[in-house]
Tab-separated table of C-alpha atoms and ligand atoms in Angstrom:
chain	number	residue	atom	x	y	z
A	1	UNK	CA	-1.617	-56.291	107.550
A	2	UNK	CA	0.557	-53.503	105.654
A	3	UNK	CA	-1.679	-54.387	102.353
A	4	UNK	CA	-4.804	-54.016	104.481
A	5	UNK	CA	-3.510	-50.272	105.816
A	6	UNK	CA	-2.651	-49.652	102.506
A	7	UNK	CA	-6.072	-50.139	100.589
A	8	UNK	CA	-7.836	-48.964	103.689
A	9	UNK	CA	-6.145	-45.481	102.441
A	10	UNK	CA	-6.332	-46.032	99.263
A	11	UNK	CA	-9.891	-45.989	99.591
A	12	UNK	CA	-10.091	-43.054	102.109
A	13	UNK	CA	-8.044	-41.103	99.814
A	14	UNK	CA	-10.221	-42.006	96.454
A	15	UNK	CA	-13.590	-41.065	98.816
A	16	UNK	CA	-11.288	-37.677	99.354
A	17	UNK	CA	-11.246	-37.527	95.975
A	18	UNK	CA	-14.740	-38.115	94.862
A	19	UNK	CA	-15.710	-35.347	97.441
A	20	UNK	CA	-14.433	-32.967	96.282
A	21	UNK	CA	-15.746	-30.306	93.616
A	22	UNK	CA	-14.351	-29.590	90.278
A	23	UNK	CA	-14.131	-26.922	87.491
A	24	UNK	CA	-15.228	-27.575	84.320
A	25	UNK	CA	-17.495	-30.414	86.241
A	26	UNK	CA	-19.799	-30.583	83.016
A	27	UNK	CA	-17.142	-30.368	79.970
A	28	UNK	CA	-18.038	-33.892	79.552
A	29	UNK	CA	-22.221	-34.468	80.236
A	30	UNK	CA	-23.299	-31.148	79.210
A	31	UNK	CA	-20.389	-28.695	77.764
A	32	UNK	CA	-23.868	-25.642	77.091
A	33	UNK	CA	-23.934	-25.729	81.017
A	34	UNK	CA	-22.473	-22.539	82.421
A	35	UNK	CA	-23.345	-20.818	79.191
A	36	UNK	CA	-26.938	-21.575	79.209
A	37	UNK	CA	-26.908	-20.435	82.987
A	38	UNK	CA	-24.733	-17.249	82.268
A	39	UNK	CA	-27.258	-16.608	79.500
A	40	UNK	CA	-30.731	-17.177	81.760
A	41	UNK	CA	-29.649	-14.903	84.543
A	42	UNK	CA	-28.365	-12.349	81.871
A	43	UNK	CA	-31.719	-12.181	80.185
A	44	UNK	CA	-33.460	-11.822	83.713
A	45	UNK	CA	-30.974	-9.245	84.906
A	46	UNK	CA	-31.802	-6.796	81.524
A	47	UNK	CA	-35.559	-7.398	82.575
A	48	UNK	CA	-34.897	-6.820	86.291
A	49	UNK	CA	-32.032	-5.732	88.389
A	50	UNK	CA	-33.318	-7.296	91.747
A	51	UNK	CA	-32.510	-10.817	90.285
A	52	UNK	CA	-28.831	-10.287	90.744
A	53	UNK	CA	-28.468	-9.686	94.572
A	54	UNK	CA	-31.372	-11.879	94.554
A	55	UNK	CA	-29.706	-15.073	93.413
A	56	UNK	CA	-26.324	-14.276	95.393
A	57	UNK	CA	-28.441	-14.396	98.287
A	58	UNK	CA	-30.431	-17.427	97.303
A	59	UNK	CA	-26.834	-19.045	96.910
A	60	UNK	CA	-25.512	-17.908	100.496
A	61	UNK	CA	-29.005	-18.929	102.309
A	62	UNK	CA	-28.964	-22.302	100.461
A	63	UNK	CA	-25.607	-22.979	101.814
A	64	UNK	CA	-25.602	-22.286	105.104
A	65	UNK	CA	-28.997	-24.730	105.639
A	66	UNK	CA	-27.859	-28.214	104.656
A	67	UNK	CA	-24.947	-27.332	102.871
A	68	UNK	CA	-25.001	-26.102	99.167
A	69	UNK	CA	-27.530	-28.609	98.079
A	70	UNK	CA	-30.556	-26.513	96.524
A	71	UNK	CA	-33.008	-27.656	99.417
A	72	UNK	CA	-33.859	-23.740	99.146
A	73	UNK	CA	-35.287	-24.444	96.184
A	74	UNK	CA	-38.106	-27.059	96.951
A	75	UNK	CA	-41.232	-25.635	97.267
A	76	UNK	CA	-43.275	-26.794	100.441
A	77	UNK	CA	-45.765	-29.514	100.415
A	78	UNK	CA	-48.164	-30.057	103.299
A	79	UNK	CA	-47.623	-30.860	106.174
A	80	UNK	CA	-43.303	-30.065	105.016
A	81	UNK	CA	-42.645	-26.487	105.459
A	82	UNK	CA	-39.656	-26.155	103.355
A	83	UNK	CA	-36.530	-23.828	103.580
A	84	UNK	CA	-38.240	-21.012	101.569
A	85	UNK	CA	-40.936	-20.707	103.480
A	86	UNK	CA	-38.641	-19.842	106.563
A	87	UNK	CA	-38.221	-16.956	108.726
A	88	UNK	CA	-35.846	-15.465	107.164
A	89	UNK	CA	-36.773	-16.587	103.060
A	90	UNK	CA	-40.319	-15.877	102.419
A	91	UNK	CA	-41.102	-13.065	100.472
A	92	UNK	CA	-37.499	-11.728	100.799
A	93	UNK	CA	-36.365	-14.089	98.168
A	94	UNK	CA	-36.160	-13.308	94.647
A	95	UNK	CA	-34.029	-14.428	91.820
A	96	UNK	CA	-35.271	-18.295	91.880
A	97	UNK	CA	-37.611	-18.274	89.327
A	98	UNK	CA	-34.238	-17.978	87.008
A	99	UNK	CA	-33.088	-21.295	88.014
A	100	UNK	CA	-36.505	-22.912	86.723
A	101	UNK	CA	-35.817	-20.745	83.412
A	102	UNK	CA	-32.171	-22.212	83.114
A	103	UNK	CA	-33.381	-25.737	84.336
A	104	UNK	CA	-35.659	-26.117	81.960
A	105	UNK	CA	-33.172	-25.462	78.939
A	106	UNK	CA	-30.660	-27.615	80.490
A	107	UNK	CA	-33.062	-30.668	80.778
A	108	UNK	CA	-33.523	-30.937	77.408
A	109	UNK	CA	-30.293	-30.222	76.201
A	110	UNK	CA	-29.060	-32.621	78.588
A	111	UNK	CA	-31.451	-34.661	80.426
A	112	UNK	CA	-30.246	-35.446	84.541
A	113	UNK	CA	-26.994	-34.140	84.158
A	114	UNK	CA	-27.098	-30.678	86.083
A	115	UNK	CA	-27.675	-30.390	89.106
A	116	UNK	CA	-30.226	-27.192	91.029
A	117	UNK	CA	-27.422	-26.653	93.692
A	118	UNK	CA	-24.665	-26.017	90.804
A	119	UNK	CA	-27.316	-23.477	89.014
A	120	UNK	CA	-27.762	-21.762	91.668
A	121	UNK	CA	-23.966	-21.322	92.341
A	122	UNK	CA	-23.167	-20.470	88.929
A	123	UNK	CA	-25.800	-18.096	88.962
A	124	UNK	CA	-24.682	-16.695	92.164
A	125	UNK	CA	-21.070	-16.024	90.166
A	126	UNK	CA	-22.932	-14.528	87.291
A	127	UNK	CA	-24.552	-12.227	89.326
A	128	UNK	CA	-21.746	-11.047	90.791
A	129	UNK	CA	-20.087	-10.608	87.403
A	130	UNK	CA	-23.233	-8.896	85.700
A	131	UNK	CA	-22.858	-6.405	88.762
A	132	UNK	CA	-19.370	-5.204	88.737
A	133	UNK	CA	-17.170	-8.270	90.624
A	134	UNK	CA	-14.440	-10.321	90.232
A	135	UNK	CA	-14.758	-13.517	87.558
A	136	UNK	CA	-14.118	-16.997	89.153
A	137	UNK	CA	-13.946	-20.474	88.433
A	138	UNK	CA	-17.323	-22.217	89.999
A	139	UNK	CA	-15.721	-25.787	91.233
A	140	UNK	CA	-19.072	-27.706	90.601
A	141	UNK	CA	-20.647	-31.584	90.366
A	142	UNK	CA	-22.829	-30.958	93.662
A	143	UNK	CA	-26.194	-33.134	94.039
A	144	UNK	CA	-29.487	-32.258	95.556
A	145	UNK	CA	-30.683	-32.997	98.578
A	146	UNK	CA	-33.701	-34.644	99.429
A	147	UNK	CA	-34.646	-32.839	102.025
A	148	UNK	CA	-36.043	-29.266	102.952
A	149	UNK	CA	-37.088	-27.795	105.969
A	150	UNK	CA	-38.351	-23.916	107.478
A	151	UNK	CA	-37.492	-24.916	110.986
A	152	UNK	CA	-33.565	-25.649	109.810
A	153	UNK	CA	-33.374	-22.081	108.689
A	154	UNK	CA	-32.553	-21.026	111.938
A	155	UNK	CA	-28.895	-21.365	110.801
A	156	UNK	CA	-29.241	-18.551	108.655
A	157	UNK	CA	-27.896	-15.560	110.483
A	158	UNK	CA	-30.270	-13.200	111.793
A	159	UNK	CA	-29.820	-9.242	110.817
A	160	UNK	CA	-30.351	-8.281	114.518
A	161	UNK	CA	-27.348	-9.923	115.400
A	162	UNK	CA	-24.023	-9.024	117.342
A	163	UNK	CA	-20.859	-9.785	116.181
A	164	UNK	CA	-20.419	-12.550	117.940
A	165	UNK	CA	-23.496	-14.049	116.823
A	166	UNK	CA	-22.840	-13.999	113.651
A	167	UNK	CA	-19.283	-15.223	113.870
A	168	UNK	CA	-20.760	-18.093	115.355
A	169	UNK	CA	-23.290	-18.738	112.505
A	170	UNK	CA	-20.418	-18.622	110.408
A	171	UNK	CA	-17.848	-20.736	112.212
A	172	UNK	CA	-20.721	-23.783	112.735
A	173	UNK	CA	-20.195	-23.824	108.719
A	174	UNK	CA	-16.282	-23.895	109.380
A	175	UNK	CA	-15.947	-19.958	108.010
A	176	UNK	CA	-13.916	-17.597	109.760
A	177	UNK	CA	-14.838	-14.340	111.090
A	178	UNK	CA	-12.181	-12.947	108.308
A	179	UNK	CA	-14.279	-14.772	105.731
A	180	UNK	CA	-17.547	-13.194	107.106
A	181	UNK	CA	-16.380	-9.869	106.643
A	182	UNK	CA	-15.496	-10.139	103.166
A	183	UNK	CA	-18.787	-11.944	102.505
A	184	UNK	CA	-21.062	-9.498	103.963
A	185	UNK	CA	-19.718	-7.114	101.428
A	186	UNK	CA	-22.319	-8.789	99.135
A	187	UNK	CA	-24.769	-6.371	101.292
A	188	UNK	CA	-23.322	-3.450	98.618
A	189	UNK	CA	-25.744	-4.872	96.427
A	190	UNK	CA	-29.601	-5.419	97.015
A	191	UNK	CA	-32.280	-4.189	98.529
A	192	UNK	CA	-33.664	-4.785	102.197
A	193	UNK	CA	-37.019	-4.814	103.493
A	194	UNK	CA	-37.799	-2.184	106.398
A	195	UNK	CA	-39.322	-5.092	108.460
A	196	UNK	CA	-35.257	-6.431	108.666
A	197	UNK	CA	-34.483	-3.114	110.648
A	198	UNK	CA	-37.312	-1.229	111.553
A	199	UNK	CA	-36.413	-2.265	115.130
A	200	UNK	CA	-33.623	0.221	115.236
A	201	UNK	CA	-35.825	2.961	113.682
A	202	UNK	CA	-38.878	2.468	116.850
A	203	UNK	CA	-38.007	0.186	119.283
A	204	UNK	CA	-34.472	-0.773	119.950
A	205	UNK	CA	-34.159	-0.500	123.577
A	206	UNK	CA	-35.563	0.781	126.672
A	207	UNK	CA	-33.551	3.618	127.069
A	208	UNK	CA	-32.947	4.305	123.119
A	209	UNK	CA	-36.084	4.031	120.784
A	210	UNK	CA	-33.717	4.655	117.825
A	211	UNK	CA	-29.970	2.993	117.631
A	212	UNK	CA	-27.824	5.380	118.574
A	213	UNK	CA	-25.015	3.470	116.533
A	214	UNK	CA	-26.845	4.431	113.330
A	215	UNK	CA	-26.460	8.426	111.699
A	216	UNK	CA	-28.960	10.168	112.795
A	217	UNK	CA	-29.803	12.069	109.134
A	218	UNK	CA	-29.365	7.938	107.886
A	219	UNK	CA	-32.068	7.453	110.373
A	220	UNK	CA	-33.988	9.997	109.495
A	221	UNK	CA	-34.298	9.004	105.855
A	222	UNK	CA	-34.899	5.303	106.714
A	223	UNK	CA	-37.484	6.616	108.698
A	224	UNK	CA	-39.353	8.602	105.728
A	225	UNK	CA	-38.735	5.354	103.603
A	226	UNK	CA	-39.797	3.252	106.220
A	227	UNK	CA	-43.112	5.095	108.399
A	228	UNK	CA	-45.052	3.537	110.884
A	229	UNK	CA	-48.758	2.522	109.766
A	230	UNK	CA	-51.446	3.704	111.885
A	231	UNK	CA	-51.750	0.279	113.878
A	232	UNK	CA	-47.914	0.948	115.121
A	233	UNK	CA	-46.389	-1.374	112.359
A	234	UNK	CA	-44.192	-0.692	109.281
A	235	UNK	CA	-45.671	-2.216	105.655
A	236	UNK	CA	-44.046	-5.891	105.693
A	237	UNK	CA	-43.874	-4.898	101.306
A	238	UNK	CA	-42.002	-1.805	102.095
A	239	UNK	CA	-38.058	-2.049	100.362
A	240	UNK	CA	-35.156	0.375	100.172
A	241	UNK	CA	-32.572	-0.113	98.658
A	242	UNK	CA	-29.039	-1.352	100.662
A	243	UNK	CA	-27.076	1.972	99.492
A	244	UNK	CA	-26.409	4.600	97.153
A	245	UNK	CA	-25.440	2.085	94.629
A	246	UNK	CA	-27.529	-0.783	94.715
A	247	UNK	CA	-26.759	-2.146	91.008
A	248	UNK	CA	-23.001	-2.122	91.673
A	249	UNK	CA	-20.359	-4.510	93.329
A	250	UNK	CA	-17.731	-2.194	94.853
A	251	UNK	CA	-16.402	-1.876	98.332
A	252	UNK	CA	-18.601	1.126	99.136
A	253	UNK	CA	-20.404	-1.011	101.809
A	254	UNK	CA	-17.122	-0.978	103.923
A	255	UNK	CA	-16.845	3.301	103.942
A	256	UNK	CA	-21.165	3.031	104.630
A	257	UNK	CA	-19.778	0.749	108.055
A	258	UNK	CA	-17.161	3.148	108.644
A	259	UNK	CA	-20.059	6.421	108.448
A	260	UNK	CA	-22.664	4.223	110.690
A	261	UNK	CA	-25.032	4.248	107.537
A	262	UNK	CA	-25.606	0.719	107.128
A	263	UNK	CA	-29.238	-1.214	107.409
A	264	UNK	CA	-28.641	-3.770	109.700
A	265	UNK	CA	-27.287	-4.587	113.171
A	266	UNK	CA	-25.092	-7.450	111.839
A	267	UNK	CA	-23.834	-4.610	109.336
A	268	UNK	CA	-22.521	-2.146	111.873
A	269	UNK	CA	-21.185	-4.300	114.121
A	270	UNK	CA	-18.569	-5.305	112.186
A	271	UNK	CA	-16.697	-2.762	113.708
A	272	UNK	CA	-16.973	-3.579	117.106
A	273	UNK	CA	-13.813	-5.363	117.786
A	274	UNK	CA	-10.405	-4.292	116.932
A	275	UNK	CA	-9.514	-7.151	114.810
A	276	UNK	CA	-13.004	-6.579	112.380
A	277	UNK	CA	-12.591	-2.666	112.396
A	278	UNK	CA	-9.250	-3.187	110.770
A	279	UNK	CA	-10.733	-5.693	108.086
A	280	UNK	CA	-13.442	-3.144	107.741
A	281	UNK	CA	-11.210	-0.423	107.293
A	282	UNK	CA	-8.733	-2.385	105.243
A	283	UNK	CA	-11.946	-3.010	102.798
A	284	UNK	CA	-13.006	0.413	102.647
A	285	UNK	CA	-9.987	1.365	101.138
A	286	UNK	CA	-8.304	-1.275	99.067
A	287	UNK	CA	-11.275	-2.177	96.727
A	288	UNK	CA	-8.529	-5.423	95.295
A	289	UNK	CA	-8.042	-6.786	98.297
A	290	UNK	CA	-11.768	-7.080	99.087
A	291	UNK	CA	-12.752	-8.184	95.616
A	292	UNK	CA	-10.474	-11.043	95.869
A	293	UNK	CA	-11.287	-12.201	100.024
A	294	UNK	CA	-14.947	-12.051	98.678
A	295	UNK	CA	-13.931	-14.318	95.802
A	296	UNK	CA	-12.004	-16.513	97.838
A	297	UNK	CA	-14.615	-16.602	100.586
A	298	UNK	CA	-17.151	-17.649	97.916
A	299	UNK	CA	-15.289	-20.601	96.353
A	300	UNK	CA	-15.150	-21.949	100.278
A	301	UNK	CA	-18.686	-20.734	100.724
A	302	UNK	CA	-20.159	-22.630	98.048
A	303	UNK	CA	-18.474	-26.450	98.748
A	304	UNK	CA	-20.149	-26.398	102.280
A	305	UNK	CA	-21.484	-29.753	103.482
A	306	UNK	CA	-21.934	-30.507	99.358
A	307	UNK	CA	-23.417	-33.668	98.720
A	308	UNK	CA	-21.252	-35.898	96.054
A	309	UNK	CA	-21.058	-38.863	94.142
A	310	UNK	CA	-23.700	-40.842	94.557
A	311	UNK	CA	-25.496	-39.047	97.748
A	312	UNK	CA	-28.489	-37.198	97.014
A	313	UNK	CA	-29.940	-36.749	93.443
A	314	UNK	CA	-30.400	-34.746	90.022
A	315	UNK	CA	-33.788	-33.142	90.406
A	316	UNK	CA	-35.262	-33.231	87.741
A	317	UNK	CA	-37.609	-29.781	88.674
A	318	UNK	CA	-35.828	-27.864	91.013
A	319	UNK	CA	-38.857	-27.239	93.034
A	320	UNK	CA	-39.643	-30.834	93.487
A	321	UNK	CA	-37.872	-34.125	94.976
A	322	UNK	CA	-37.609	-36.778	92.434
A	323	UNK	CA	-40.399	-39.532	93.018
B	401	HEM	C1	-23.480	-11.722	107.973
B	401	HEM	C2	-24.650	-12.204	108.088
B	401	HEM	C3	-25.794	-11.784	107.210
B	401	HEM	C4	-27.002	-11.340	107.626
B	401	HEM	C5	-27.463	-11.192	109.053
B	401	HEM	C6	-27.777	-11.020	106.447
B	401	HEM	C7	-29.071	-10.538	106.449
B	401	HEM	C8	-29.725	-10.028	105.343
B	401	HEM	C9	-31.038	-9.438	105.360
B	401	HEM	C10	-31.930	-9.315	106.574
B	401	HEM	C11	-31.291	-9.018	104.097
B	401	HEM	C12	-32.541	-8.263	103.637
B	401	HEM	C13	-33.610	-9.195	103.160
B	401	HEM	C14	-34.880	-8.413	102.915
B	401	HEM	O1	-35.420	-7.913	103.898
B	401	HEM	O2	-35.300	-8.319	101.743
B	401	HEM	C15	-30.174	-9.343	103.280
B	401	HEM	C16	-30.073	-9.061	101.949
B	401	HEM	C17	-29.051	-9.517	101.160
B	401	HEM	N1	-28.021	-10.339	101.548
B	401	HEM	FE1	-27.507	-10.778	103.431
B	401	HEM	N2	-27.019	-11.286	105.346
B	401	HEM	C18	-25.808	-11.760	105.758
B	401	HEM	C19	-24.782	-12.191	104.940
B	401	HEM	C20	-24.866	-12.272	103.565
B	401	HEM	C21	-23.945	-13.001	102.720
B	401	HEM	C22	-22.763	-13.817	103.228
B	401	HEM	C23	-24.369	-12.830	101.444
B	401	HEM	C24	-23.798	-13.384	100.167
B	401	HEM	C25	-22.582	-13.827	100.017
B	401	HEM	C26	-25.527	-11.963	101.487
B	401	HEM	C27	-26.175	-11.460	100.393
B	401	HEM	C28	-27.258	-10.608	100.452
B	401	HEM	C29	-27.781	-9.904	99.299
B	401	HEM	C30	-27.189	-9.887	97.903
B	401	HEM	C31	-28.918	-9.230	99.751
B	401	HEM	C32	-29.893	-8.390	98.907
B	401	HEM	C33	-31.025	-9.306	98.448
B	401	HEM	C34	-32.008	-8.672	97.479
B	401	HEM	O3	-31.792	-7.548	97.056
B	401	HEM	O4	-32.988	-9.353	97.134
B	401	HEM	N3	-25.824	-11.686	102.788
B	401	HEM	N4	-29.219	-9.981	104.067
């Protein structure tokens, strides 16, 4: 009985074990990994900024549908609507056609061994880096799922969102609200498109056409970068950028909360509780501490619901399930 307890934990333990992620996953099957990655998205970035906050994104929107398991990647194939065809992917995404560029390289210096889910969080890291954050160690040795649908994007926090909301987006992936705040910091990077927030610009409420939570000269501007069309609507291609300095990774984002001239909803109302204004304000001013929540907030970001072992696969095109 005692030996049957004992190899029953044994095994529990070594499944533990084998779940989990590790760094330097590839030293063995294909030592060029993180370096041919690093070197993709560097060449990309040089060519075009955008790919940067575009691949952090990519990373962060793959995760939270699925776990961290590159179904973002996999293009759709009638009738499947896959994740990037979603509400909230579409032609917001950028950034992805890096991981076919690093893919590529990788399969024939080392056929099946990387995974699309590690590129992409590797490449999420090195954008980070190219921008101005805090180096980390990418615990890796996730597989790919099989699997990829639009209608499961509904986890994806929505930028129209209260607080709450999104705390509960974040806490169905076992995240904190602590760990949301530093996250959203990523939003010091990028670029938005006006149809994420034109509703606070024309038609928030009843009694308020514009949000009264946003600066009104902010406004203003969004509103010149950002006009209404003749039919009523705002351009769906229209883009600004998320701040004054879109290119870098500092803790600017948190002083933009703190003067009500941030994009979106889920932005400002991080400062609608006690407990999140004093993160935010904590942020705004201690650029450290923030750097290194965000990097801890990644690491824990990036192993959600990963597949291991033998579970899923190694696609061999990141776009498309293995036969
Ligand atoms: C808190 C909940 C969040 C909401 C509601 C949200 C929503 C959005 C929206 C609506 C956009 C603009 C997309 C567009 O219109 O082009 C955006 C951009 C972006 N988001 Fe988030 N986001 C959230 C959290 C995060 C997190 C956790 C990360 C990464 C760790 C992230 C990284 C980014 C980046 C880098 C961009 C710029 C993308 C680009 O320039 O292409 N976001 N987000």
């Amino acid at each position: 009985m005692a030996l049957a307890i004992i190899l029953a934990l044994v095994l529990y333990l070594s499944c533990q074990i084998e779940a989990q992620l590790l760094v330097g996953f590839y030293n063995g099957s294909c030592p060029m990994a993180e370096s041919i990655i690093r070197e993709e998205v560097r060449k990309a970035f040089f060519k075009d900024k955008g790919i940067a906050p575009g691949l952090l994104r990519a990373h962060f929107h793959d995760c939270m549908v699925r776990g961290c398991d590159g179904s973002l990647l996999i293009d759709s194939v009638p009738p499947n609507k896959a994740e990037k065809d979603g509400a909230p992917n579409g032609i917001t995404l950028r950034g992805l056609e890096v991981v076919d560029c690093a893919k590529d390289r990788l399969e024939k210096e080392c056929k099946g061994a990387v995974s699309c889910a590690d590129i992409l969080a590797y490449a999420a890291r090195d954008s980070v880096v190219i921008t101005g954050g805090r180096y980390w160690d990418v615990p890796a040795g996730r597989r790919d799922g099989r699997i990829s649908r639009a209608a499961e994007t509904i986890d994806i926090p929505a930028p129209f969102q209260n607080l709450d909301e999104i705390t509960a987006a974040f806490a169905k992936k076992n995240l904190s609200q602590d760990e949301m705040i530093a996250l959203s910091g990523a939003h010091t990077i990028g670029r938005s498109h006006c149809t994420s927030f034109s509703n606070r610009l024309y038609n928030f409420s009843p009694a308020n056409s514009q949000d009264p939570s946003l600066d009104r000269l902010f406004a203003a501007q969004l509103k010149q970068q950002c006009p209404l069309n003749p039919r009523g609507n705002v351009d769906p291609y229209l883009v600004v950028s998320m701040n004054m300095s879109p290119g870098h990774f500092e803790n600017s984002y948190y002083r933009d909360i703190l003067a009500h001239r941030v994009v979106f909803t889920s932005d400002q109302t991080l400062v609608t509780s006690p407990e999140s204004l004093s993160e935010v304000e904590d942020y705004a001013f201690n650029e450290q501490e923030w750097q290194n929540d965000f990097v801890d907030a990644m690491i824990k970001m990036s192993q959600i619901e990963v597949l291991t072992g033998t579970a899923g696969e190694i696609r061999s095109n990141c776009r498309v399930i293995n036969p």
